[in-house]
mmCIF file of C-alpha atoms and ligand atoms in Angstrom:
data_model
loop_
_atom_site.group_PDB
_atom_site.id
_atom_site.type_symbol
_atom_site.label_atom_id
_atom_site.label_comp_id
_atom_site.label_asym_id
_atom_site.label_seq_id
_atom_site.Cartn_x
_atom_site.Cartn_y
_atom_site.Cartn_z
ATOM 1 C CA MET A 142 0.000 0.000 0.000
ATOM 2 C CA SER A 143 2.997 2.363 0.224
ATOM 3 C CA TYR A 144 2.615 3.492 -3.401
ATOM 4 C CA ILE A 145 -1.005 4.478 -2.861
ATOM 5 C CA GLN A 146 -0.141 6.209 0.389
ATOM 6 C CA GLN A 147 2.527 8.305 -1.308
ATOM 7 C CA GLN A 148 0.566 9.070 -4.442
ATOM 8 C CA ASP A 149 -3.083 9.369 -3.453
ATOM 9 C CA GLU A 150 -3.763 10.208 0.154
ATOM 10 C CA GLU A 151 -7.466 10.622 -0.427
ATOM 11 C CA LEU A 152 -7.953 7.095 -1.729
ATOM 12 C CA PHE A 153 -5.499 5.679 0.794
ATOM 13 C CA ALA A 154 -7.644 7.016 3.644
ATOM 14 C CA MET A 155 -10.726 5.383 2.134
ATOM 15 C CA ILE A 156 -9.040 1.996 1.852
ATOM 16 C CA GLU A 157 -7.712 2.285 5.413
ATOM 17 C CA ALA A 158 -11.235 3.018 6.650
ATOM 18 C CA GLU A 159 -12.550 -0.057 4.847
ATOM 19 C CA LYS A 160 -9.734 -2.157 6.339
ATOM 20 C CA LYS A 161 -10.789 -1.017 9.798
ATOM 21 C CA ARG A 162 -14.427 -1.818 9.043
ATOM 22 C CA GLN A 163 -13.491 -5.321 7.889
ATOM 23 C CA ALA A 164 -11.267 -5.940 10.906
ATOM 24 C CA GLU A 165 -13.640 -4.629 13.555
ATOM 25 C CA GLY A 166 -16.906 -6.010 12.231
ATOM 26 C CA ILE A 167 -18.550 -9.371 11.750
ATOM 27 C CA GLU A 168 -19.051 -10.251 8.092
ATOM 28 C CA LEU A 169 -22.131 -12.408 7.633
ATOM 29 C CA ILE A 170 -22.989 -11.705 3.991
ATOM 30 C CA PRO A 171 -22.938 -15.307 2.704
ATOM 31 C CA SER A 172 -21.378 -14.402 -0.639
ATOM 32 C CA GLU A 173 -18.419 -12.592 0.918
ATOM 33 C CA ASN A 174 -15.150 -13.910 2.270
ATOM 34 C CA TYR A 175 -11.570 -12.855 2.989
ATOM 35 C CA THR A 176 -8.948 -13.947 0.451
ATOM 36 C CA SER A 177 -5.435 -14.809 1.525
ATOM 37 C CA GLY A 178 -2.652 -12.248 1.266
ATOM 38 C CA ALA A 179 -1.224 -14.338 -1.587
ATOM 39 C CA VAL A 180 -4.426 -14.026 -3.631
ATOM 40 C CA MET A 181 -4.441 -10.273 -3.053
ATOM 41 C CA GLU A 182 -0.807 -9.982 -4.118
ATOM 42 C CA ALA A 183 -1.525 -11.793 -7.374
ATOM 43 C CA CYS A 184 -4.494 -9.531 -8.081
ATOM 44 C CA GLY A 185 -2.385 -6.448 -7.444
ATOM 45 C CA SER A 186 0.560 -7.703 -9.472
ATOM 46 C CA ILE A 187 2.149 -6.598 -12.769
ATOM 47 C CA LEU A 188 0.044 -9.229 -14.539
ATOM 48 C CA THR A 189 -2.566 -6.487 -14.877
ATOM 49 C CA ASN A 190 -0.315 -4.953 -17.565
ATOM 50 C CA LYS A 191 -0.696 -7.778 -20.085
ATOM 51 C CA TYR A 192 -3.201 -8.347 -22.873
ATOM 52 C CA SER A 193 -3.767 -11.977 -23.827
ATOM 53 C CA GLU A 194 -6.832 -12.423 -26.035
ATOM 54 C CA GLY A 195 -7.209 -16.061 -26.950
ATOM 55 C CA TYR A 196 -6.217 -19.145 -24.997
ATOM 56 C CA PRO A 197 -2.872 -20.690 -23.947
ATOM 57 C CA GLY A 198 -0.926 -21.545 -27.124
ATOM 58 C CA LYS A 199 -3.424 -19.617 -29.326
ATOM 59 C CA ARG A 200 -3.104 -15.921 -28.537
ATOM 60 C CA TYR A 201 -3.474 -12.838 -30.687
ATOM 61 C CA TYR A 202 -0.613 -10.831 -29.133
ATOM 62 C CA GLY A 203 3.026 -11.689 -28.440
ATOM 63 C CA GLY A 204 4.819 -11.937 -25.114
ATOM 64 C CA GLN A 205 2.685 -14.753 -23.708
ATOM 65 C CA GLU A 206 5.364 -17.159 -22.470
ATOM 66 C CA ASN A 207 4.588 -16.497 -18.794
ATOM 67 C CA ILE A 208 0.876 -15.755 -19.125
ATOM 68 C CA ASP A 209 0.237 -19.078 -20.887
ATOM 69 C CA LYS A 210 1.840 -20.948 -17.995
ATOM 70 C CA ILE A 211 -0.191 -19.031 -15.403
ATOM 71 C CA GLU A 212 -3.509 -19.602 -17.150
ATOM 72 C CA THR A 213 -2.689 -23.271 -17.727
ATOM 73 C CA LEU A 214 -1.855 -23.680 -14.044
ATOM 74 C CA ALA A 215 -5.218 -22.184 -13.060
ATOM 75 C CA ILE A 216 -7.008 -24.518 -15.502
ATOM 76 C CA GLU A 217 -5.191 -27.648 -14.308
ATOM 77 C CA ARG A 218 -5.790 -26.861 -10.631
ATOM 78 C CA ALA A 219 -9.491 -26.185 -11.221
ATOM 79 C CA LYS A 220 -9.821 -29.458 -13.163
ATOM 80 C CA LYS A 221 -8.225 -31.349 -10.288
ATOM 81 C CA LEU A 222 -10.256 -29.585 -7.618
ATOM 82 C CA PHE A 223 -13.635 -30.283 -9.211
ATOM 83 C CA GLY A 224 -12.858 -33.311 -11.389
ATOM 84 C CA ALA A 225 -13.948 -31.354 -14.457
ATOM 85 C CA GLU A 226 -13.250 -32.413 -18.055
ATOM 86 C CA HIS A 227 -12.815 -28.865 -19.342
ATOM 87 C CA VAL A 228 -12.411 -25.522 -17.547
ATOM 88 C CA ASN A 229 -12.460 -21.946 -18.820
ATOM 89 C CA VAL A 230 -10.941 -19.612 -16.207
ATOM 90 C CA GLN A 231 -11.477 -16.343 -18.106
ATOM 91 C CA PRO A 232 -15.021 -15.219 -17.112
ATOM 92 C CA TYR A 233 -14.834 -11.824 -15.433
ATOM 93 C CA SER A 234 -17.524 -12.736 -12.926
ATOM 94 C CA GLY A 235 -20.670 -14.797 -12.358
ATOM 95 C CA SER A 236 -23.122 -12.791 -14.449
ATOM 96 C CA PRO A 237 -20.934 -12.764 -17.594
ATOM 97 C CA ALA A 238 -20.223 -16.474 -17.094
ATOM 98 C CA ASN A 239 -23.920 -17.325 -17.018
ATOM 99 C CA SER A 240 -24.627 -15.228 -20.114
ATOM 100 C CA GLU A 241 -21.696 -16.923 -21.869
ATOM 101 C CA ILE A 242 -23.113 -20.372 -21.118
ATOM 102 C CA TYR A 243 -26.520 -19.459 -22.548
ATOM 103 C CA PHE A 244 -24.843 -17.815 -25.569
ATOM 104 C CA ALA A 245 -22.720 -20.923 -26.154
ATOM 105 C CA LEU A 246 -25.409 -23.552 -26.018
ATOM 106 C CA LEU A 247 -28.736 -21.884 -26.855
ATOM 107 C CA ASN A 248 -30.376 -19.574 -29.357
ATOM 108 C CA PHE A 249 -32.034 -16.318 -28.314
ATOM 109 C CA GLY A 250 -35.643 -16.985 -27.417
ATOM 110 C CA ASP A 251 -35.058 -20.570 -26.322
ATOM 111 C CA THR A 252 -36.850 -21.833 -23.243
ATOM 112 C CA ILE A 253 -34.872 -22.250 -20.012
ATOM 113 C CA MET A 254 -36.055 -23.160 -16.531
ATOM 114 C CA GLY A 255 -34.575 -21.421 -13.483
ATOM 115 C CA LEU A 256 -35.533 -20.715 -9.876
ATOM 116 C CA LYS A 257 -37.456 -17.458 -9.481
ATOM 117 C CA LEU A 258 -35.387 -14.578 -8.075
ATOM 118 C CA ASP A 259 -37.569 -13.959 -5.012
ATOM 119 C CA GLN A 260 -37.420 -17.666 -4.194
ATOM 120 C CA GLY A 261 -33.629 -17.817 -4.100
ATOM 121 C CA GLY A 262 -32.650 -17.629 -7.788
ATOM 122 C CA HIS A 263 -30.339 -15.061 -9.382
ATOM 123 C CA ILE A 264 -30.911 -12.147 -11.769
ATOM 124 C CA THR A 265 -29.092 -14.151 -14.454
ATOM 125 C CA HIS A 266 -31.581 -16.998 -13.982
ATOM 126 C CA GLY A 267 -34.319 -15.196 -15.882
ATOM 127 C CA LEU A 268 -35.277 -11.960 -14.112
ATOM 128 C CA PRO A 269 -37.607 -10.346 -16.683
ATOM 129 C CA ILE A 270 -35.788 -6.981 -16.692
ATOM 130 C CA ALA A 271 -32.307 -8.551 -16.926
ATOM 131 C CA PHE A 272 -30.454 -9.714 -20.071
ATOM 132 C CA SER A 273 -31.286 -13.348 -19.236
ATOM 133 C CA GLY A 274 -35.008 -12.652 -18.984
ATOM 134 C CA LYS A 275 -35.108 -10.509 -22.112
ATOM 135 C CA ALA A 276 -33.000 -12.732 -24.369
ATOM 136 C CA TYR A 277 -34.477 -16.101 -23.369
ATOM 137 C CA ASN A 278 -37.872 -17.479 -22.496
ATOM 138 C CA PHE A 279 -37.355 -18.311 -18.830
ATOM 139 C CA ILE A 280 -39.928 -20.448 -17.085
ATOM 140 C CA PRO A 281 -39.485 -19.940 -13.336
ATOM 141 C CA TYR A 282 -39.878 -22.744 -10.843
ATOM 142 C CA GLU A 283 -40.559 -22.153 -7.173
ATOM 143 C CA VAL A 284 -40.048 -23.607 -3.733
ATOM 144 C CA ASP A 285 -42.893 -25.310 -1.905
ATOM 145 C CA GLN A 286 -44.692 -22.722 0.233
ATOM 146 C CA ALA A 287 -45.062 -25.042 3.234
ATOM 147 C CA THR A 288 -41.522 -26.459 3.385
ATOM 148 C CA GLY A 289 -39.476 -23.707 1.707
ATOM 149 C CA LYS A 290 -37.733 -26.448 -0.280
ATOM 150 C CA ILE A 291 -37.699 -27.034 -4.027
ATOM 151 C CA ASP A 292 -40.518 -29.339 -5.001
ATOM 152 C CA MET A 293 -38.827 -31.643 -7.531
ATOM 153 C CA ASP A 294 -42.151 -33.132 -8.671
ATOM 154 C CA LYS A 295 -43.276 -29.613 -9.621
ATOM 155 C CA VAL A 296 -39.978 -29.048 -11.456
ATOM 156 C CA ARG A 297 -40.649 -32.222 -13.448
ATOM 157 C CA GLU A 298 -44.252 -31.181 -14.180
ATOM 158 C CA LEU A 299 -43.073 -27.801 -15.508
ATOM 159 C CA ALA A 300 -40.315 -29.429 -17.546
ATOM 160 C CA LEU A 301 -42.755 -31.843 -19.170
ATOM 161 C CA GLN A 302 -45.118 -28.958 -19.920
ATOM 162 C CA HIS A 303 -42.575 -26.461 -21.325
ATOM 163 C CA LYS A 304 -39.876 -28.756 -22.770
ATOM 164 C CA PRO A 305 -36.979 -26.392 -21.961
ATOM 165 C CA LYS A 306 -33.698 -26.553 -23.862
ATOM 166 C CA MET A 307 -31.852 -26.032 -20.574
ATOM 167 C CA ILE A 308 -32.572 -26.404 -16.855
ATOM 168 C CA VAL A 309 -30.617 -24.164 -14.504
ATOM 169 C CA ALA A 310 -30.071 -25.385 -10.950
ATOM 170 C CA GLY A 311 -28.188 -23.289 -8.447
ATOM 171 C CA PHE A 312 -29.066 -20.372 -6.273
ATOM 172 C CA THR A 313 -28.108 -17.284 -4.314
ATOM 173 C CA ALA A 314 -30.529 -17.478 -1.428
ATOM 174 C CA TYR A 315 -31.499 -21.114 -0.970
ATOM 175 C CA PRO A 316 -30.216 -22.735 2.234
ATOM 176 C CA ARG A 317 -30.662 -26.388 1.281
ATOM 177 C CA ASP A 318 -28.615 -28.975 -0.574
ATOM 178 C CA ILE A 319 -29.578 -29.682 -4.188
ATOM 179 C CA ASP A 320 -30.628 -33.025 -5.643
ATOM 180 C CA TRP A 321 -28.403 -32.796 -8.746
ATOM 181 C CA LYS A 322 -29.185 -36.366 -9.856
ATOM 182 C CA ARG A 323 -32.896 -35.695 -9.869
ATOM 183 C CA PHE A 324 -32.417 -32.494 -11.866
ATOM 184 C CA LYS A 325 -30.374 -34.476 -14.398
ATOM 185 C CA GLU A 326 -33.019 -37.216 -14.635
ATOM 186 C CA ILE A 327 -35.734 -34.628 -15.291
ATOM 187 C CA ALA A 328 -33.579 -32.871 -17.896
ATOM 188 C CA ASP A 329 -32.864 -36.168 -19.640
ATOM 189 C CA GLU A 330 -36.552 -36.990 -19.720
ATOM 190 C CA VAL A 331 -37.272 -33.815 -21.731
ATOM 191 C CA GLY A 332 -33.977 -33.643 -23.631
ATOM 192 C CA ALA A 333 -32.730 -30.506 -21.838
ATOM 193 C CA LEU A 334 -29.169 -29.464 -21.117
ATOM 194 C CA THR A 335 -28.222 -29.079 -17.462
ATOM 195 C CA MET A 336 -26.474 -26.022 -16.037
ATOM 196 C CA ALA A 337 -25.468 -25.731 -12.380
ATOM 197 C CA ASP A 338 -24.610 -22.390 -10.773
ATOM 198 C CA ILE A 339 -22.639 -23.415 -7.691
ATOM 199 C CA SER A 340 -21.337 -19.911 -6.973
ATOM 200 C CA HIS A 341 -22.446 -20.032 -3.360
ATOM 201 C CA THR A 342 -21.487 -23.589 -2.481
ATOM 202 C CA ALA A 343 -18.371 -24.206 -4.617
ATOM 203 C CA GLY A 344 -16.096 -24.188 -1.548
ATOM 204 C CA LEU A 345 -18.336 -26.678 0.233
ATOM 205 C CA ILE A 346 -18.348 -28.898 -2.860
ATOM 206 C CA ALA A 347 -14.575 -28.595 -3.337
ATOM 207 C CA GLY A 348 -14.113 -29.373 0.352
ATOM 208 C CA GLY A 349 -16.220 -32.532 0.049
ATOM 209 C CA GLU A 350 -19.064 -31.267 2.256
ATOM 210 C CA LEU A 351 -21.744 -31.230 -0.435
ATOM 211 C CA GLU A 352 -22.309 -33.444 -3.447
ATOM 212 C CA SER A 353 -20.962 -32.120 -6.752
ATOM 213 C CA PRO A 354 -23.018 -31.659 -9.926
ATOM 214 C CA VAL A 355 -19.870 -31.948 -12.068
ATOM 215 C CA PRO A 356 -20.226 -35.697 -12.773
ATOM 216 C CA TYR A 357 -23.838 -35.279 -13.929
ATOM 217 C CA PHE A 358 -24.260 -31.821 -15.461
ATOM 218 C CA ASP A 359 -23.342 -30.561 -18.924
ATOM 219 C CA VAL A 360 -22.065 -27.262 -17.569
ATOM 220 C CA VAL A 361 -21.202 -26.078 -14.075
ATOM 221 C CA MET A 362 -20.130 -22.543 -13.281
ATOM 222 C CA THR A 363 -19.028 -20.829 -10.126
ATOM 223 C CA THR A 364 -17.815 -17.490 -8.985
ATOM 224 C CA THR A 365 -14.438 -17.787 -7.300
ATOM 225 C CA HIS A 366 -14.855 -15.396 -4.386
ATOM 226 C CA LYS A 367 -17.576 -16.829 -2.176
ATOM 227 C CA THR A 368 -17.058 -20.059 -0.181
ATOM 228 C CA LEU A 369 -14.205 -20.833 -2.598
ATOM 229 C CA ARG A 370 -12.328 -17.861 -1.091
ATOM 230 C CA GLY A 371 -10.515 -16.681 -4.210
ATOM 231 C CA PRO A 372 -10.511 -13.363 -6.075
ATOM 232 C CA ARG A 373 -13.557 -11.742 -7.675
ATOM 233 C CA GLY A 374 -14.183 -13.742 -10.846
ATOM 234 C CA ALA A 375 -15.711 -16.940 -12.200
ATOM 235 C CA ILE A 376 -14.964 -20.147 -14.054
ATOM 236 C CA ILE A 377 -17.005 -22.374 -16.348
ATOM 237 C CA MET A 378 -16.583 -26.160 -16.244
ATOM 238 C CA CYS A 379 -18.122 -28.447 -18.826
ATOM 239 C CA LYS A 380 -18.078 -31.817 -20.496
ATOM 240 C CA GLU A 381 -15.485 -32.017 -23.287
ATOM 241 C CA ILE A 382 -18.254 -32.108 -25.886
ATOM 242 C CA HIS A 383 -19.228 -28.510 -24.990
ATOM 243 C CA ALA A 384 -15.654 -27.197 -24.593
ATOM 244 C CA LYS A 385 -15.335 -25.527 -27.985
ATOM 245 C CA ALA A 386 -18.711 -23.787 -27.771
ATOM 246 C CA ILE A 387 -18.031 -22.528 -24.246
ATOM 247 C CA ASP A 388 -14.565 -21.217 -25.100
ATOM 248 C CA ARG A 389 -15.815 -19.433 -28.208
ATOM 249 C CA ALA A 390 -18.702 -17.873 -26.287
ATOM 250 C CA VAL A 391 -16.315 -16.510 -23.636
ATOM 251 C CA PHE A 392 -13.805 -15.235 -26.204
ATOM 252 C CA PRO A 393 -14.504 -13.741 -28.679
ATOM 253 C CA GLY A 394 -18.230 -14.187 -28.058
ATOM 254 C CA MET A 395 -18.711 -11.979 -25.034
ATOM 255 C CA GLN A 396 -15.327 -10.970 -23.621
ATOM 256 C CA GLY A 397 -12.079 -9.429 -24.807
ATOM 257 C CA GLY A 398 -8.743 -9.704 -23.013
ATOM 258 C CA PRO A 399 -8.794 -11.944 -19.950
ATOM 259 C CA HIS A 400 -7.742 -10.456 -16.611
ATOM 260 C CA GLU A 401 -4.603 -12.491 -16.048
ATOM 261 C CA HIS A 402 -3.869 -10.926 -12.643
ATOM 262 C CA THR A 403 -7.222 -12.275 -11.468
ATOM 263 C CA ILE A 404 -6.566 -15.609 -13.176
ATOM 264 C CA ALA A 405 -3.305 -15.833 -11.203
ATOM 265 C CA GLY A 406 -5.326 -15.140 -8.044
ATOM 266 C CA LYS A 407 -7.696 -17.941 -9.056
ATOM 267 C CA ALA A 408 -4.740 -20.315 -9.497
ATOM 268 C CA ILE A 409 -3.553 -19.489 -5.976
ATOM 269 C CA ALA A 410 -7.024 -19.950 -4.495
ATOM 270 C CA PHE A 411 -7.464 -23.332 -6.234
ATOM 271 C CA GLY A 412 -4.059 -24.362 -4.870
ATOM 272 C CA GLU A 413 -5.232 -23.388 -1.382
ATOM 273 C CA ALA A 414 -8.490 -25.291 -1.823
ATOM 274 C CA LEU A 415 -6.570 -28.430 -2.854
ATOM 275 C CA LYS A 416 -4.829 -28.512 0.538
ATOM 276 C CA PRO A 417 -6.214 -30.746 3.325
ATOM 277 C CA GLU A 418 -6.863 -27.700 5.569
ATOM 278 C CA PHE A 419 -9.528 -26.544 3.131
ATOM 279 C CA LYS A 420 -11.616 -29.638 3.914
ATOM 280 C CA GLU A 421 -11.528 -28.647 7.579
ATOM 281 C CA TYR A 422 -12.515 -25.123 6.624
ATOM 282 C CA ALA A 423 -15.498 -26.343 4.570
ATOM 283 C CA LYS A 424 -16.626 -28.614 7.401
ATOM 284 C CA GLN A 425 -16.455 -25.780 9.940
ATOM 285 C CA ILE A 426 -18.422 -23.411 7.669
ATOM 286 C CA ARG A 427 -21.318 -25.853 7.765
ATOM 287 C CA LYS A 428 -20.985 -26.611 11.460
ATOM 288 C CA ASN A 429 -21.048 -22.888 12.215
ATOM 289 C CA ALA A 430 -24.061 -22.319 9.964
ATOM 290 C CA VAL A 431 -26.066 -25.181 11.473
ATOM 291 C CA HIS A 432 -25.155 -24.023 14.991
ATOM 292 C CA LEU A 433 -26.037 -20.399 14.280
ATOM 293 C CA ALA A 434 -29.326 -21.499 12.695
ATOM 294 C CA GLU A 435 -30.248 -23.559 15.776
ATOM 295 C CA LYS A 436 -29.388 -20.699 18.126
ATOM 296 C CA LEU A 437 -31.496 -18.249 16.113
ATOM 297 C CA LYS A 438 -34.406 -20.699 16.153
ATOM 298 C CA GLU A 439 -34.111 -21.022 19.944
ATOM 299 C CA LYS A 440 -34.528 -17.235 20.085
ATOM 300 C CA GLY A 441 -37.763 -17.409 18.092
ATOM 301 C CA PHE A 442 -36.430 -16.580 14.635
ATOM 302 C CA LYS A 443 -38.292 -18.213 11.759
ATOM 303 C CA LEU A 444 -35.920 -19.703 9.187
ATOM 304 C CA VAL A 445 -36.940 -20.381 5.603
ATOM 305 C CA SER A 446 -36.971 -24.196 5.225
ATOM 306 C CA ASP A 447 -36.472 -24.341 9.015
ATOM 307 C CA GLY A 448 -32.682 -24.576 8.834
ATOM 308 C CA THR A 449 -29.713 -24.987 6.552
ATOM 309 C CA ASP A 450 -27.572 -27.659 4.880
ATOM 310 C CA THR A 451 -25.058 -25.132 3.631
ATOM 311 C CA HIS A 452 -23.305 -21.925 4.701
ATOM 312 C CA LEU A 453 -26.440 -19.833 4.256
ATOM 313 C CA ILE A 454 -29.400 -18.950 6.484
ATOM 314 C CA LEU A 455 -32.492 -17.101 5.339
ATOM 315 C CA VAL A 456 -34.550 -15.548 8.141
ATOM 316 C CA ASP A 457 -38.153 -14.393 7.799
ATOM 317 C CA LEU A 458 -38.487 -11.535 10.284
ATOM 318 C CA THR A 459 -42.256 -11.110 9.926
ATOM 319 C CA ASN A 460 -42.974 -12.501 13.413
ATOM 320 C CA LYS A 461 -40.402 -10.103 14.902
ATOM 321 C CA GLY A 462 -42.180 -7.083 13.426
ATOM 322 C CA VAL A 463 -38.919 -5.692 11.999
ATOM 323 C CA PRO A 464 -38.487 -5.473 8.198
ATOM 324 C CA GLY A 465 -35.236 -6.734 6.657
ATOM 325 C CA LYS A 466 -34.122 -3.258 5.620
ATOM 326 C CA ILE A 467 -34.259 -1.883 9.159
ATOM 327 C CA ALA A 468 -32.643 -5.019 10.598
ATOM 328 C CA GLN A 469 -29.785 -4.701 8.083
ATOM 329 C CA SER A 470 -29.191 -1.046 8.877
ATOM 330 C CA LYS A 471 -29.377 -1.403 12.691
ATOM 331 C CA LEU A 472 -27.070 -4.438 12.618
ATOM 332 C CA ASP A 473 -24.705 -2.507 10.351
ATOM 333 C CA GLU A 474 -24.490 0.172 13.023
ATOM 334 C CA VAL A 475 -23.220 -2.357 15.585
ATOM 335 C CA GLY A 476 -20.708 -3.850 13.143
ATOM 336 C CA ILE A 477 -22.667 -6.918 12.038
ATOM 337 C CA THR A 478 -22.992 -6.955 8.253
ATOM 338 C CA LEU A 479 -25.619 -9.022 6.481
ATOM 339 C CA ASN A 480 -28.171 -8.288 3.778
ATOM 340 C CA LYS A 481 -31.867 -7.705 3.576
ATOM 341 C CA ASN A 482 -33.458 -10.376 1.399
ATOM 342 C CA THR A 483 -36.822 -11.403 0.048
ATOM 343 C CA VAL A 484 -38.242 -14.612 1.463
ATOM 344 C CA PRO A 485 -40.299 -16.971 -0.728
ATOM 345 C CA PHE A 486 -43.757 -15.537 -1.456
ATOM 346 C CA ASP A 487 -42.716 -12.274 0.176
ATOM 347 C CA PRO A 488 -45.594 -9.780 0.376
ATOM 348 C CA ARG A 489 -43.047 -6.933 0.621
ATOM 349 C CA SER A 490 -40.851 -5.445 -2.127
ATOM 350 C CA PRO A 491 -37.233 -6.480 -2.960
ATOM 351 C CA MET A 492 -35.933 -3.095 -1.708
ATOM 352 C CA ASP A 493 -37.864 -3.448 1.546
ATOM 353 C CA PRO A 494 -38.284 -7.200 2.031
ATOM 354 C CA SER A 495 -39.333 -9.338 4.988
ATOM 355 C CA GLY A 496 -36.081 -11.176 5.516
ATOM 356 C CA ILE A 497 -32.368 -11.137 6.072
ATOM 357 C CA ARG A 498 -29.739 -13.463 4.579
ATOM 358 C CA LEU A 499 -26.633 -14.437 6.462
ATOM 359 C CA GLY A 500 -23.868 -16.996 6.268
ATOM 360 C CA THR A 501 -20.659 -18.232 7.814
ATOM 361 C CA PRO A 502 -17.844 -18.378 5.174
ATOM 362 C CA ALA A 503 -16.107 -15.178 6.286
ATOM 363 C CA VAL A 504 -16.369 -15.647 10.063
ATOM 364 C CA THR A 505 -15.082 -19.210 9.641
ATOM 365 C CA THR A 506 -12.065 -17.928 7.691
ATOM 366 C CA ARG A 507 -11.213 -15.815 10.739
ATOM 367 C CA GLY A 508 -11.262 -18.942 12.904
ATOM 368 C CA MET A 509 -14.576 -18.356 14.659
ATOM 369 C CA LYS A 510 -16.362 -21.477 15.869
ATOM 370 C CA GLU A 511 -19.536 -22.511 17.694
ATOM 371 C CA ALA A 512 -18.812 -20.400 20.802
ATOM 372 C CA GLU A 513 -18.600 -17.271 18.647
ATOM 373 C CA MET A 514 -21.790 -18.270 16.797
ATOM 374 C CA ASP A 515 -23.555 -18.256 20.204
ATOM 375 C CA ARG A 516 -22.453 -14.681 20.752
ATOM 376 C CA ILE A 517 -23.414 -13.620 17.219
ATOM 377 C CA ALA A 518 -26.914 -15.110 17.610
ATOM 378 C CA ASP A 519 -27.239 -13.328 20.921
ATOM 379 C CA TRP A 520 -26.213 -9.946 19.457
ATOM 380 C CA ILE A 521 -28.549 -10.326 16.476
ATOM 381 C CA ASP A 522 -31.401 -11.157 18.836
ATOM 382 C CA ARG A 523 -30.650 -8.267 21.174
ATOM 383 C CA VAL A 524 -30.485 -5.735 18.342
ATOM 384 C CA ILE A 525 -33.665 -6.943 16.651
ATOM 385 C CA SER A 526 -35.605 -7.289 19.909
ATOM 386 C CA ASN A 527 -34.520 -3.794 20.992
ATOM 387 C CA ILE A 528 -34.469 -2.117 17.606
ATOM 388 C CA ASP A 529 -34.587 1.472 18.910
ATOM 389 C CA ASN A 530 -32.368 1.072 21.969
ATOM 390 C CA ALA A 531 -29.379 3.182 20.892
ATOM 391 C CA GLU A 532 -27.616 2.764 24.219
ATOM 392 C CA MET A 533 -27.740 -1.022 23.958
ATOM 393 C CA HIS A 534 -26.543 -0.897 20.330
ATOM 394 C CA LYS A 535 -23.543 1.179 21.385
ATOM 395 C CA GLN A 536 -22.636 -1.392 24.008
ATOM 396 C CA ILE A 537 -23.021 -4.257 21.480
ATOM 397 C CA LYS A 538 -20.790 -2.448 18.976
ATOM 398 C CA GLU A 539 -18.007 -2.422 21.563
ATOM 399 C CA GLU A 540 -18.514 -6.129 22.344
ATOM 400 C CA VAL A 541 -18.466 -6.982 18.613
ATOM 401 C CA LYS A 542 -15.250 -5.041 18.079
ATOM 402 C CA GLU A 543 -13.574 -6.631 21.089
ATOM 403 C CA MET A 544 -14.339 -10.145 19.831
ATOM 404 C CA CYS A 545 -13.375 -9.366 16.228
ATOM 405 C CA LEU A 546 -9.947 -8.074 17.138
ATOM 406 C CA LYS A 547 -9.153 -11.507 18.586
ATOM 407 C CA PHE A 548 -9.729 -13.053 15.136
ATOM 408 C CA PRO A 549 -7.469 -11.337 12.605
ATOM 409 C CA VAL A 550 -8.519 -11.052 8.967
ATOM 410 C CA PRO A 551 -6.040 -12.937 6.728
ATOM 411 C CA GLY A 552 -3.790 -10.693 4.707
ATOM 412 C CA LEU A 553 -4.866 -7.601 6.584
ATOM 413 C CA LYS A 554 -2.586 -5.699 8.908
ATOM 414 C CA ILE A 555 -3.968 -2.719 10.790
HETATM 415 N N1 DSN B 726 -24.388 -10.952 -5.351
HETATM 416 C C1 DSN B 726 -24.285 -12.378 -5.142
HETATM 417 C C2 DSN B 726 -24.817 -12.783 -3.824
HETATM 418 O O1 DSN B 726 -24.702 -11.995 -2.896
HETATM 419 O O2 DSN B 726 -25.343 -13.880 -3.682
HETATM 420 C C3 DSN B 726 -24.872 -13.141 -6.233
HETATM 421 O O3 DSN B 726 -24.431 -12.651 -7.438
#
């Protein structure tokens, strides 16, 4: 950081303030994590200077002797980590990756099935105002209102009725494990391609905690920065038969020069995830999530699907009389960061929904375990049960900070 400090004091102060926020607060947004110092170094390295349109061995510009090796290393590590036949490590992030998959394997206007956004799906899974929803005919499936879980018989019924060309499975706000085999069986029955978006659970899958769709699905994509704990970015994995179409859709179909500094960061993160310690990390993420979920339930919180199988917990705050937006902002004030979220069949709007979404990847990276989850559940409960008690919130903020400083953020010195 010394270059920034010398050159741009204004920005330096902003980054320092964010460092302090990250160190002194509890990060519960389930899609966030802390990368290692090594990943950050790669992302801030001189690799940002290089253009490398094309793929290793087939580039448009010269000077690729080092870049080719770096990208190949990232590809080989990702293949090993997930057991994938083919991997493209160039997608800039999750949304481009999903668009690239559709562009590779479908025609505009084709029918795709995906989980509805307010039920736990993603904007790239067919939100009507997004590119996915405008370019393709998305048929949304839903969770069962009583259980909060995906009703696979309903998915099959819809598939038989609409005969989609592709079925998308994978979610941003669904706390339960996915029956990949059943999705594949349904897709086979109607002749659809299968696409899994494992952005949220990739680290749990890589760590052996959840079953992988890779053996069954045509295409599997993931962002690299959530439970996988790498840099901002994404990868696409697919069966060899789709490799050419996927690569062409990424470049030159939808992207230009790959971000090789980020690809180097991905290579480092995959290397970290291949180590035995990562399995322990994945296991603890789930243990922490299940423990936190139980503690919240004991305090009268209503969880969508009544619990979690993953890193993610979705809370319906209706019975607490506090909307998600207010809960998010009051918890923010005490140093607990999570996000407001719609719950299935939410009568409220996405900007002012009934729920909050939280998860344990980041706190687990800091080394927090069940005892800390007890304290977190207690603080959440105290804030939400005493939403206007500023004095109590001030006291909790101090307690949060005191605990956080005992659990340093990797790669962050303050
Ligand atoms: N924004 C991500 C999340 O928070 O789940 C999904 O893209």
